[in-house]
mmCIF file of C-alpha atoms in Angstrom:
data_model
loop_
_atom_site.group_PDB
_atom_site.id
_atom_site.type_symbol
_atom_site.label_atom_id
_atom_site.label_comp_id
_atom_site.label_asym_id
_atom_site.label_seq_id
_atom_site.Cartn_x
_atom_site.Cartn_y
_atom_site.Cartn_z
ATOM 1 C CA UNK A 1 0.000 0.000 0.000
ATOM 2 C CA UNK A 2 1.352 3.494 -1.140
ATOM 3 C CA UNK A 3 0.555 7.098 -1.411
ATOM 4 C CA UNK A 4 -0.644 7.147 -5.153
ATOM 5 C CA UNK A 5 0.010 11.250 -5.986
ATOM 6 C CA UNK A 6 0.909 14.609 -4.468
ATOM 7 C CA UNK A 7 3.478 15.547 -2.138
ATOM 8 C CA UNK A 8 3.983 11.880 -0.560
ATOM 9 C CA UNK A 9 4.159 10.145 -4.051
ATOM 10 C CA UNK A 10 5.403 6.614 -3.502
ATOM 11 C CA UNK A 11 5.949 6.571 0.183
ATOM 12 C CA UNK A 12 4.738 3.227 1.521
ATOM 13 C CA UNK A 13 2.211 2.763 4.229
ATOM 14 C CA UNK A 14 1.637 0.684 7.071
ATOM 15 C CA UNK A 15 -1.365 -1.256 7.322
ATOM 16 C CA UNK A 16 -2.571 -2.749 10.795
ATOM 17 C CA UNK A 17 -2.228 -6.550 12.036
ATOM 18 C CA UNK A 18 -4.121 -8.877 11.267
ATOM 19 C CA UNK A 19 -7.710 -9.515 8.951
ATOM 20 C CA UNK A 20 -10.206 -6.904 10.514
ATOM 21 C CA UNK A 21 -8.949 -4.245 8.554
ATOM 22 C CA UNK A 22 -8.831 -4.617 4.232
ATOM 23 C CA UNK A 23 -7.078 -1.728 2.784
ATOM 24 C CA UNK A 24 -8.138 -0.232 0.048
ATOM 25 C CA UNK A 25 -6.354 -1.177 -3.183
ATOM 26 C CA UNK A 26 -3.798 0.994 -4.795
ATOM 27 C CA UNK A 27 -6.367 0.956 -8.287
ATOM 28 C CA UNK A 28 -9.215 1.610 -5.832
ATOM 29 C CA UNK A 29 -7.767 4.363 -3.784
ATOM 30 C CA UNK A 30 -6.745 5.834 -7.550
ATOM 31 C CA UNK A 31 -10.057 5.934 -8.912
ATOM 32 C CA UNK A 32 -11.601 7.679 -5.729
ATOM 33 C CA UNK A 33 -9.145 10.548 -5.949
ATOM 34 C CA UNK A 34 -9.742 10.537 -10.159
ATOM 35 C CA UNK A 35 -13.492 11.309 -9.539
ATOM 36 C CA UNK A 36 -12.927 13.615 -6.597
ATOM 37 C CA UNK A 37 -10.511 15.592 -8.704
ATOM 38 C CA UNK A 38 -9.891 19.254 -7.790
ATOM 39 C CA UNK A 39 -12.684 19.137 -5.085
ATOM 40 C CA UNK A 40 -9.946 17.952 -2.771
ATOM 41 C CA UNK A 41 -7.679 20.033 -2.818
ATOM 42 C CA UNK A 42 -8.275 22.731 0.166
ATOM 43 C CA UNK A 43 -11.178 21.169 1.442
ATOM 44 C CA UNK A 44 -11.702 18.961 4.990
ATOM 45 C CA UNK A 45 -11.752 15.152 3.940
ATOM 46 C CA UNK A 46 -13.291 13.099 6.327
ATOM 47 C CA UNK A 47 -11.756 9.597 6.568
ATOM 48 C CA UNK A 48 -14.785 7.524 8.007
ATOM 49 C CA UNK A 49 -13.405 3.838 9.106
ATOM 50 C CA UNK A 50 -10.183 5.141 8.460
ATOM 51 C CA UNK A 51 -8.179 1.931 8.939
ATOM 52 C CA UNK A 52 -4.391 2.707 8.504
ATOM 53 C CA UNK A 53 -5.487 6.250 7.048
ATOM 54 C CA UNK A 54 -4.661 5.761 3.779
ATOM 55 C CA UNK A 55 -7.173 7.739 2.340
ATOM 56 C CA UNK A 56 -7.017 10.659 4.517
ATOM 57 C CA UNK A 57 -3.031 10.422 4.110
ATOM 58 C CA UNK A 58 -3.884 10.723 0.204
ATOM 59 C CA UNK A 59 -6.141 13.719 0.650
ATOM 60 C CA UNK A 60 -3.657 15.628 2.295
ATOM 61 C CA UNK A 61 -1.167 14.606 -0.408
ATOM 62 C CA UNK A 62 -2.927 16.075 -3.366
ATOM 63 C CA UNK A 63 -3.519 19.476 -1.056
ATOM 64 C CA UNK A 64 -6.457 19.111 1.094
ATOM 65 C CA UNK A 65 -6.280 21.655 3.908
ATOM 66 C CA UNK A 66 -7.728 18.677 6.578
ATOM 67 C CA UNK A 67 -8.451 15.201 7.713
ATOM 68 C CA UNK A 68 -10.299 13.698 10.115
ATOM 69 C CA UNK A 69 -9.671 10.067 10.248
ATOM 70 C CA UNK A 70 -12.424 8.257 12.174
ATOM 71 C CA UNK A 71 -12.334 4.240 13.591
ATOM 72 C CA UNK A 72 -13.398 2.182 16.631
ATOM 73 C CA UNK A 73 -10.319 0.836 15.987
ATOM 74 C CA UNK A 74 -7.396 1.882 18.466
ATOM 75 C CA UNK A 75 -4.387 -0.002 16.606
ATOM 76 C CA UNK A 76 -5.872 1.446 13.355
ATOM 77 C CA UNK A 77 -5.846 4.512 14.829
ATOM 78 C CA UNK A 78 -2.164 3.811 15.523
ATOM 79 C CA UNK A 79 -1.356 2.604 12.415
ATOM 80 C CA UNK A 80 -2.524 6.187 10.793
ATOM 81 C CA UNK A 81 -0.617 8.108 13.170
ATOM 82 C CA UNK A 82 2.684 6.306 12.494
ATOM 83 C CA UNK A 83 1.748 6.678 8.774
ATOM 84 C CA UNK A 84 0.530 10.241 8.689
ATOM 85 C CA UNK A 85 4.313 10.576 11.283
ATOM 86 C CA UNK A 86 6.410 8.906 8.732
ATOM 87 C CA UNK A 87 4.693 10.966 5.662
ATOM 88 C CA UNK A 88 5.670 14.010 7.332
ATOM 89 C CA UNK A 89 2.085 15.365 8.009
ATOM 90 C CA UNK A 90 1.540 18.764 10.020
ATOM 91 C CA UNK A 91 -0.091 17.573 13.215
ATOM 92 C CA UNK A 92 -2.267 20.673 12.718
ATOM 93 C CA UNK A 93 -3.656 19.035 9.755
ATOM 94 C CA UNK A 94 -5.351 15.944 10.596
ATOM 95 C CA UNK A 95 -7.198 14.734 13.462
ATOM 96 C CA UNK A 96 -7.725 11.238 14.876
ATOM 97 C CA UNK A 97 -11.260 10.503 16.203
ATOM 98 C CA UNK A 98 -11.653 7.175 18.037
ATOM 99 C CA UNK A 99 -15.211 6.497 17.876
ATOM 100 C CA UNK A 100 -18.382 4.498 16.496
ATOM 101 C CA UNK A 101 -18.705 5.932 13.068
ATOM 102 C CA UNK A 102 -22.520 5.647 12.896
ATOM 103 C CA UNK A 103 -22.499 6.830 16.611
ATOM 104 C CA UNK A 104 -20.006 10.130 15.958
ATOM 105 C CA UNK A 105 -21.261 11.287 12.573
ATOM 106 C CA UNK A 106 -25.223 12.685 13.459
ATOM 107 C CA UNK A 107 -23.226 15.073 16.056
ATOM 108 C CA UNK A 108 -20.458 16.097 13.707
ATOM 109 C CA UNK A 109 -20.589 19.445 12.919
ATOM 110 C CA UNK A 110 -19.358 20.737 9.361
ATOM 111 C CA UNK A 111 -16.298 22.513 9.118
ATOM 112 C CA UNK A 112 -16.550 26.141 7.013
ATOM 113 C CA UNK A 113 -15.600 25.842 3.282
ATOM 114 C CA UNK A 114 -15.668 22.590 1.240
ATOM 115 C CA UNK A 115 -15.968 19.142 2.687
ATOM 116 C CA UNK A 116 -15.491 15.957 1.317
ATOM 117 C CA UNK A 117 -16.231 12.403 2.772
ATOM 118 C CA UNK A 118 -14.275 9.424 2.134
ATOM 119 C CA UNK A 119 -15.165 6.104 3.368
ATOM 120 C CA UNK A 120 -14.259 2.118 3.378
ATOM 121 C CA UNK A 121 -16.400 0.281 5.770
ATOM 122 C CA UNK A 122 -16.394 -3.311 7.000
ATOM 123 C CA UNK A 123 -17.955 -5.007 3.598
ATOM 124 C CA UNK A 124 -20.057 -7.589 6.125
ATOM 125 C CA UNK A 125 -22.982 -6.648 8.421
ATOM 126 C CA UNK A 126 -25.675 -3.568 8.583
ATOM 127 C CA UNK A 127 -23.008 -1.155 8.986
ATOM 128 C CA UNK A 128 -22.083 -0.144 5.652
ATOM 129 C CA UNK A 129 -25.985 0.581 4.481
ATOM 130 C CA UNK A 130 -26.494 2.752 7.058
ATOM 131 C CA UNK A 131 -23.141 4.693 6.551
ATOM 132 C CA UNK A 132 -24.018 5.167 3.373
ATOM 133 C CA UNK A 133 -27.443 6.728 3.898
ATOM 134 C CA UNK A 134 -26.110 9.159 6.474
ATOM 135 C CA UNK A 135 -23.334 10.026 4.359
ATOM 136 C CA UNK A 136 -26.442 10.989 1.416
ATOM 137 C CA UNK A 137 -28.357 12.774 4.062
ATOM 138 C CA UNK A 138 -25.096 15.275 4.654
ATOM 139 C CA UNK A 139 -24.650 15.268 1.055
ATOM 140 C CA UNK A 140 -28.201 16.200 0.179
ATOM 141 C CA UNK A 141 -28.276 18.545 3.248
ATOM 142 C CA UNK A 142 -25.166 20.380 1.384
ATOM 143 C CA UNK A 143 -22.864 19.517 4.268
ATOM 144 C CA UNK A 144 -20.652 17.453 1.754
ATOM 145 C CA UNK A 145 -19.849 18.509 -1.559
ATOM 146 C CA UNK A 146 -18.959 15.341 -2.976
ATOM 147 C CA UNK A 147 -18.779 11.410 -1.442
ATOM 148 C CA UNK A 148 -17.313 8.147 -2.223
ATOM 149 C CA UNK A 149 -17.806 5.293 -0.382
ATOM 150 C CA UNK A 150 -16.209 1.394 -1.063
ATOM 151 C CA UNK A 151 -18.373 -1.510 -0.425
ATOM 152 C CA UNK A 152 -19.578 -5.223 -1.885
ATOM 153 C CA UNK A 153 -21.530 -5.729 -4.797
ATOM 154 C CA UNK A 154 -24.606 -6.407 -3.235
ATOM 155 C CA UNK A 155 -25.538 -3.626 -1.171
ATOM 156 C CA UNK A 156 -28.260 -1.880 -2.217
ATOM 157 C CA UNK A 157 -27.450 1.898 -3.183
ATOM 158 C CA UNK A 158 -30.575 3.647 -4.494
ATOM 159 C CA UNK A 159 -31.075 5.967 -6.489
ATOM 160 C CA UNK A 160 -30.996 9.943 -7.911
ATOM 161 C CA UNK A 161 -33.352 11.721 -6.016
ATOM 162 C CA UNK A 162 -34.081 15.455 -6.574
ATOM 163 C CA UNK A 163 -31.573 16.992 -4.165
ATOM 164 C CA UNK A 164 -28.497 13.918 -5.076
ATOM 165 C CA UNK A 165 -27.013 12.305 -8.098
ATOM 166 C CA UNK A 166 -25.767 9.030 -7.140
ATOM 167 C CA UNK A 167 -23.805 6.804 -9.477
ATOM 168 C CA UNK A 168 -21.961 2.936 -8.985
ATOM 169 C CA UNK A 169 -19.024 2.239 -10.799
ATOM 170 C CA UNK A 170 -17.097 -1.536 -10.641
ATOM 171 C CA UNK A 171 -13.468 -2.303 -9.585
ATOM 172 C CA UNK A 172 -12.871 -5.945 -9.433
ATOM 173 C CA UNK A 173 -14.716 -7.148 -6.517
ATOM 174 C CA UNK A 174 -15.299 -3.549 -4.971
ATOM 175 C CA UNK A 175 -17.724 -1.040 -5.888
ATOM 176 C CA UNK A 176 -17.643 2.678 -5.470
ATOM 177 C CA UNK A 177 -20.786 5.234 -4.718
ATOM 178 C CA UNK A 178 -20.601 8.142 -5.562
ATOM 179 C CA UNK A 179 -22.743 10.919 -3.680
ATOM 180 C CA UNK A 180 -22.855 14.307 -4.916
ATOM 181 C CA UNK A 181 -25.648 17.041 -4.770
ATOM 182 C CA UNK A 182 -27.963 17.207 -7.696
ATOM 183 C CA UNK A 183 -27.098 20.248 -10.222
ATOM 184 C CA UNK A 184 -29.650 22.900 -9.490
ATOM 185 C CA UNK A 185 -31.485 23.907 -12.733
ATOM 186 C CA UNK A 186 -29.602 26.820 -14.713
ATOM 187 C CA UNK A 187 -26.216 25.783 -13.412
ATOM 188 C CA UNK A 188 -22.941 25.172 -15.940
ATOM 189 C CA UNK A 189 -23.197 21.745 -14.454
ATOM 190 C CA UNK A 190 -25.967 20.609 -15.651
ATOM 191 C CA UNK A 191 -26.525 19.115 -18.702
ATOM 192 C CA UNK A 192 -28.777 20.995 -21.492
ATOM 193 C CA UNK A 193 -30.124 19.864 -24.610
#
């Protein structure tokens, strides 16, 4: 596992002991910062089931101006620390939240300016369905300007509705959503006949 682009190209990252933690893929992790493009760069990127922080340590590589890196995990928490140490990351610039994600994210207050959320939850159990719709409720609420979360095949995503725009795309056996608000009529964004 390595820092794909930006400032920390190449440097190589711990990963936590053991099987409870499945870091994302180098090809998965580069295709989640390929759709998030530009809207990382200066923005807060929260790093929800952070594992060994590879995602947030990636944000912060390609310019964003924060990361919070969230897990229940205490030696994943670790794990990112040593990383984000060893990368050379201000201290100032990322946080480390021990906690429940589905627990800590209803009181987590937005930061000012642009936000983006990042996310790789367990693939088994209830958790990752309901991470994903509070993750579309900030996003729709226009707490989060853009979302990608990795999960299995078969949970079940839904669909556009007026206020998101929600798209699946395939990497080998993962699968990305992607969560962003819905173009409001008139705007460059949106597509016209």
């Amino acid at each position: 596992m390595r820092v794909i682009a930006g400032q920390w190209r190449g440097r190589v990252l711990l990963s936590p002991r053991g099987d409870r933690v499945r870091p994302t893929t180098d090809r998965v992790k580069e295709a989640m910062f390929s759709i998030l493009g530009p809207q990382v760069r200066d923005a807060t990127v929260l790093d929800l089931c952070c594992g060994s922080g590879g995602l947030a340590i990636e944000a912060l590589s390609r310019g964003a101006r924060k990361a919070l890196l969230v897990d229940a995990s205490r030696q994943s928490l670790d794990t990112a620390r040593r990383n984000l140490e060893t990368c050379g990351a201000d201290p100032g610039a990322y946080d480390l939240v021990a906690a429940e994600v589905l627990k800590w994210l209803p009181g987590w207050l937005p930061p000012e300016g642009a936000c983006c959320v990042v996310a790789d939850p367990p693939y088994a159990g209830e958790m990752p369905g309901q991470l994903l719709e509070q993750i579309m409720d900030r996003v729709e609420r226009g707490q989060v300007q853009a979302a990608i979360m990795e999960h299995r095949a078969d949970l079940p995503v839904g669909a556009d509705s007026p206020g998101l725009r929600v798209q699946t795309r395939r990497y080998g056996q993962s699968h990305l959503t992607i969560i962003r608000p819905a173009p409001r009529p008139g705007t460059p964004t949106e597509e016209t006949p």
